PDB file of C-alpha atoms in Angstrom:
ATOM      1  CA  MET F   1      21.982   4.038  35.771  1.00  0.00           C
ATOM      2  CA  SER F   2      19.821   1.056  36.603  1.00  0.00           C
ATOM      3  CA  GLU F   3      19.452  -1.738  34.097  1.00  0.00           C
ATOM      4  CA  ILE F   4      16.512  -1.401  31.709  1.00  0.00           C
ATOM      5  CA  ASN F   5      14.510  -4.627  31.538  1.00  0.00           C
ATOM      6  CA  GLN F   6      11.127  -3.325  30.483  1.00  0.00           C
ATOM      7  CA  VAL F   7       9.468  -0.407  28.737  1.00  0.00           C
ATOM      8  CA  GLN F   8       5.850  -0.239  29.830  1.00  0.00           C
ATOM      9  CA  ASN F   9       5.187   3.462  30.418  1.00  0.00           C
ATOM     10  CA  GLU F  10       6.424   6.894  29.332  1.00  0.00           C
ATOM     11  CA  ALA F  11       8.968   7.218  32.133  1.00  0.00           C
ATOM     12  CA  GLU F  12      10.564   3.877  31.232  1.00  0.00           C
ATOM     13  CA  TYR F  13      10.379   4.823  27.557  1.00  0.00           C
ATOM     14  CA  ASP F  14      12.220   8.101  28.217  1.00  0.00           C
ATOM     15  CA  ALA F  15      14.854   6.289  30.285  1.00  0.00           C
ATOM     16  CA  ALA F  16      15.327   3.701  27.535  1.00  0.00           C
ATOM     17  CA  LEU F  17      15.768   6.414  24.892  1.00  0.00           C
ATOM     18  CA  ALA F  18      18.341   8.146  27.091  1.00  0.00           C
ATOM     19  CA  ARG F  19      20.262   4.897  27.549  1.00  0.00           C
ATOM     20  CA  ILE F  20      20.130   4.191  23.802  1.00  0.00           C
ATOM     21  CA  SER F  21      21.653   7.622  23.224  1.00  0.00           C
ATOM     22  CA  GLU F  22      24.486   6.745  25.611  1.00  0.00           C
ATOM     23  CA  LEU F  23      25.101   3.408  23.863  1.00  0.00           C
ATOM     24  CA  LEU F  24      24.972   4.528  20.225  1.00  0.00           C
ATOM     25  CA  ASP F  25      28.699   4.024  19.731  1.00  0.00           C
ATOM     26  CA  ALA F  26      28.738   0.566  21.314  1.00  0.00           C
ATOM     27  CA  GLU F  27      30.737  -2.081  19.450  1.00  0.00           C
ATOM     28  CA  LEU F  28      29.028  -5.207  18.144  1.00  0.00           C
ATOM     29  CA  ASN F  29      29.624  -8.406  20.090  1.00  0.00           C
ATOM     30  CA  THR F  30      30.247  -6.578  23.359  1.00  0.00           C
ATOM     31  CA  ALA F  31      28.165  -6.328  26.530  1.00  0.00           C
ATOM     32  CA  GLU F  32      27.217  -2.743  25.622  1.00  0.00           C
ATOM     33  CA  GLY F  33      26.317  -3.783  22.078  1.00  0.00           C
ATOM     34  CA  ALA F  34      24.056  -6.524  23.418  1.00  0.00           C
ATOM     35  CA  GLU F  35      22.458  -4.056  25.855  1.00  0.00           C
ATOM     36  CA  LEU F  36      21.838  -1.591  23.029  1.00  0.00           C
ATOM     37  CA  ASP F  37      20.200  -4.296  20.923  1.00  0.00           C
ATOM     38  CA  ARG F  38      18.011  -5.452  23.810  1.00  0.00           C
ATOM     39  CA  ILE F  39      16.849  -1.948  24.748  1.00  0.00           C
ATOM     40  CA  CYS F  40      16.159  -1.061  21.112  1.00  0.00           C
ATOM     41  CA  THR F  41      13.936  -4.125  20.867  1.00  0.00           C
ATOM     42  CA  LEU F  42      12.025  -3.090  24.001  1.00  0.00           C
ATOM     43  CA  VAL F  43      11.571   0.423  22.600  1.00  0.00           C
ATOM     44  CA  GLU F  44      10.393  -0.900  19.212  1.00  0.00           C
ATOM     45  CA  ILE F  45       7.762  -3.053  20.928  1.00  0.00           C
ATOM     46  CA  TYR F  46       6.587  -0.113  23.054  1.00  0.00           C
ATOM     47  CA  GLU F  47       6.432   2.242  20.053  1.00  0.00           C
ATOM     48  CA  ALA F  48       4.520  -0.266  17.931  1.00  0.00           C
ATOM     49  CA  GLU F  49       1.839  -0.397  20.598  1.00  0.00           C
ATOM     50  CA  HIS F  50       1.745   3.249  21.691  1.00  0.00           C
ATOM     51  CA  TYR F  51       2.864   5.132  18.576  1.00  0.00           C
ATOM     52  CA  PRO F  52       1.724   3.048  15.594  1.00  0.00           C
ATOM     53  CA  ILE F  53       2.518   4.410  12.159  1.00  0.00           C
ATOM     54  CA  ASP F  54       0.034   3.720   9.383  1.00  0.00           C
ATOM     55  CA  ASP F  55       1.201   2.930   5.895  1.00  0.00           C
ATOM     56  CA  PRO F  56       1.401   6.097   3.820  1.00  0.00           C
ATOM     57  CA  ASP F  57      -1.395   6.747   1.371  1.00  0.00           C
ATOM     58  CA  PRO F  58      -0.538   6.430  -2.330  1.00  0.00           C
ATOM     59  CA  SER F  59      -1.062  10.115  -3.107  1.00  0.00           C
ATOM     60  CA  SER F  60       1.434  11.244  -0.489  1.00  0.00           C
ATOM     61  CA  MET F  61       3.886   8.661  -1.820  1.00  0.00           C
ATOM     62  CA  ILE F  62       3.816  10.359  -5.253  1.00  0.00           C
ATOM     63  CA  GLU F  63       4.340  13.751  -3.627  1.00  0.00           C
ATOM     64  CA  PHE F  64       7.260  12.402  -1.587  1.00  0.00           C
ATOM     65  CA  LEU F  65       8.968  10.889  -4.630  1.00  0.00           C
ATOM     66  CA  ILE F  66       8.590  14.109  -6.616  1.00  0.00           C
ATOM     67  CA  ASP F  67       9.923  16.123  -3.645  1.00  0.00           C
ATOM     68  CA  GLN F  68      12.905  13.776  -3.347  1.00  0.00           C
ATOM     69  CA  ALA F  69      13.611  14.161  -7.100  1.00  0.00           C
ATOM     70  CA  MET F  70      13.223  10.434  -7.752  1.00  0.00           C
ATOM     71  CA  VAL F  71      10.855  11.372 -10.567  1.00  0.00           C
ATOM     72  CA  SER F  72      10.034  14.720 -12.141  1.00  0.00           C
ATOM     73  CA  ARG F  73       6.578  16.249 -12.103  1.00  0.00           C
ATOM     74  CA  GLY F  74       6.829  16.727 -15.883  1.00  0.00           C
ATOM     75  CA  HIS F  75       7.547  13.041 -16.415  1.00  0.00           C
ATOM     76  CA  MET F  76       4.619  12.126 -14.161  1.00  0.00           C
ATOM     77  CA  GLU F  77       2.280  14.492 -16.013  1.00  0.00           C
ATOM     78  CA  ALA F  78       3.290  12.986 -19.366  1.00  0.00           C
ATOM     79  CA  LEU F  79       2.770   9.495 -17.986  1.00  0.00           C
ATOM     80  CA  VAL F  80      -0.723  10.154 -16.596  1.00  0.00           C
ATOM     81  CA  GLY F  81      -2.047  12.441 -19.319  1.00  0.00           C
ATOM     82  CA  GLY F  82      -1.554  15.916 -17.888  1.00  0.00           C
ATOM     83  CA  SER F  83      -1.410  17.952 -14.724  1.00  0.00           C
ATOM     84  CA  ASP F  84      -5.144  17.591 -13.974  1.00  0.00           C
ATOM     85  CA  ASN F  85      -4.849  13.799 -13.888  1.00  0.00           C
ATOM     86  CA  LEU F  86      -1.717  13.980 -11.750  1.00  0.00           C
ATOM     87  CA  ASP F  87      -3.383  16.415  -9.354  1.00  0.00           C
ATOM     88  CA  ALA F  88      -6.368  14.053  -9.060  1.00  0.00           C
ATOM     89  CA  MET F  89      -4.026  11.187  -8.146  1.00  0.00           C
ATOM     90  CA  MET F  90      -2.036  13.305  -5.712  1.00  0.00           C
ATOM     91  CA  THR F  91      -5.176  14.460  -3.899  1.00  0.00           C
ATOM     92  CA  GLY F  92      -6.624  10.951  -3.788  1.00  0.00           C
ATOM     93  CA  ARG F  93      -9.616  11.724  -6.017  1.00  0.00           C
ATOM     94  CA  THR F  94      -8.588   8.982  -8.445  1.00  0.00           C
ATOM     95  CA  SER F  95      -6.604   5.807  -8.073  1.00  0.00           C
ATOM     96  CA  ILE F  96      -3.006   5.657  -9.150  1.00  0.00           C
ATOM     97  CA  THR F  97      -2.651   3.794 -12.423  1.00  0.00           C
ATOM     98  CA  VAL F  98      -0.643   0.593 -12.692  1.00  0.00           C
ATOM     99  CA  GLU F  99       1.859   2.385 -14.933  1.00  0.00           C
ATOM    100  CA  VAL F 100       2.451   5.094 -12.334  1.00  0.00           C
ATOM    101  CA  ALA F 101       2.671   2.529  -9.532  1.00  0.00           C
ATOM    102  CA  ARG F 102       5.214   0.543 -11.525  1.00  0.00           C
ATOM    103  CA  LEU F 103       7.306   3.657 -12.217  1.00  0.00           C
ATOM    104  CA  MET F 104       7.226   4.684  -8.560  1.00  0.00           C
ATOM    105  CA  HIS F 105       8.271   1.190  -7.523  1.00  0.00           C
ATOM    106  CA  GLU F 106      11.133   1.107 -10.042  1.00  0.00           C
ATOM    107  CA  ARG F 107      12.395   4.566  -9.042  1.00  0.00           C
ATOM    108  CA  SER F 108      12.146   4.097  -5.292  1.00  0.00           C
ATOM    109  CA  GLY F 109      12.232   0.388  -4.506  1.00  0.00           C
ATOM    110  CA  ILE F 110       9.097   0.911  -2.412  1.00  0.00           C
ATOM    111  CA  PRO F 111       6.745  -2.094  -2.772  1.00  0.00           C
ATOM    112  CA  ILE F 112       4.175  -1.524  -5.505  1.00  0.00           C
ATOM    113  CA  GLU F 113       1.377  -2.369  -3.063  1.00  0.00           C
ATOM    114  CA  PHE F 114       1.885   1.021  -1.360  1.00  0.00           C
ATOM    115  CA  PHE F 115       0.849   2.747  -4.574  1.00  0.00           C
ATOM    116  CA  ILE F 116      -2.131   0.603  -5.554  1.00  0.00           C
ATOM    117  CA  LYS F 117      -5.023   1.310  -3.220  1.00  0.00           C
ATOM    118  CA  GLU F 118      -8.517   2.508  -3.882  1.00  0.00           C
ATOM    119  CA  PRO F 119      -9.095   6.184  -3.132  1.00  0.00           C
ATOM    120  CA  ALA F 120     -10.975   6.839   0.092  1.00  0.00           C
ATOM    121  CA  GLU F 121     -14.654   7.615  -0.216  1.00  0.00           C
ATOM    122  CA  PRO F 122     -15.586  11.189   0.591  1.00  0.00           C
ATOM    123  CA  ALA F 123     -17.080  11.458   4.095  1.00  0.00           C
ATOM    124  CA  SER F 124     -20.506  12.460   2.703  1.00  0.00           C
ATOM    125  CA  ALA F 125     -20.677   9.380   0.440  1.00  0.00           C
ATOM    126  CA  ALA F 126     -19.647   7.036   3.259  1.00  0.00           C
ATOM    127  CA  ALA F 127     -22.222   8.569   5.621  1.00  0.00           C
ATOM    128  CA  SER F 128     -25.092   8.077   3.143  1.00  0.00           C
ATOM    129  CA  ASP F 129     -24.570   4.297   2.915  1.00  0.00           C
TER     130      ASP F 129
END
């Protein structure tokens, strides 16, 4: 296989991923380990440009943490004042409270900033401005 020195298109990206797969068991501080590190960096740069990932929205963060059993739905409902309030937070109709954001941060280690964002305006309200 030819040496991978760039990842600028899909064909090079696919070749880099294939080579990474071949090198996954490479030892640190070896030529193969250095090659793996270099190709991974090239792939990360390519993916950041061509496949960017937005930060998750706060409501899906709550759903994820409940799904992963880091916090129970019952505990969340008690914290926010009932299932209607929790549903409003999980659907993005209302902002997540500081108390909920703090709990989510403590349970998951995820930065609190991911939980404290204003809910998005409905499309009809944004269009009327």
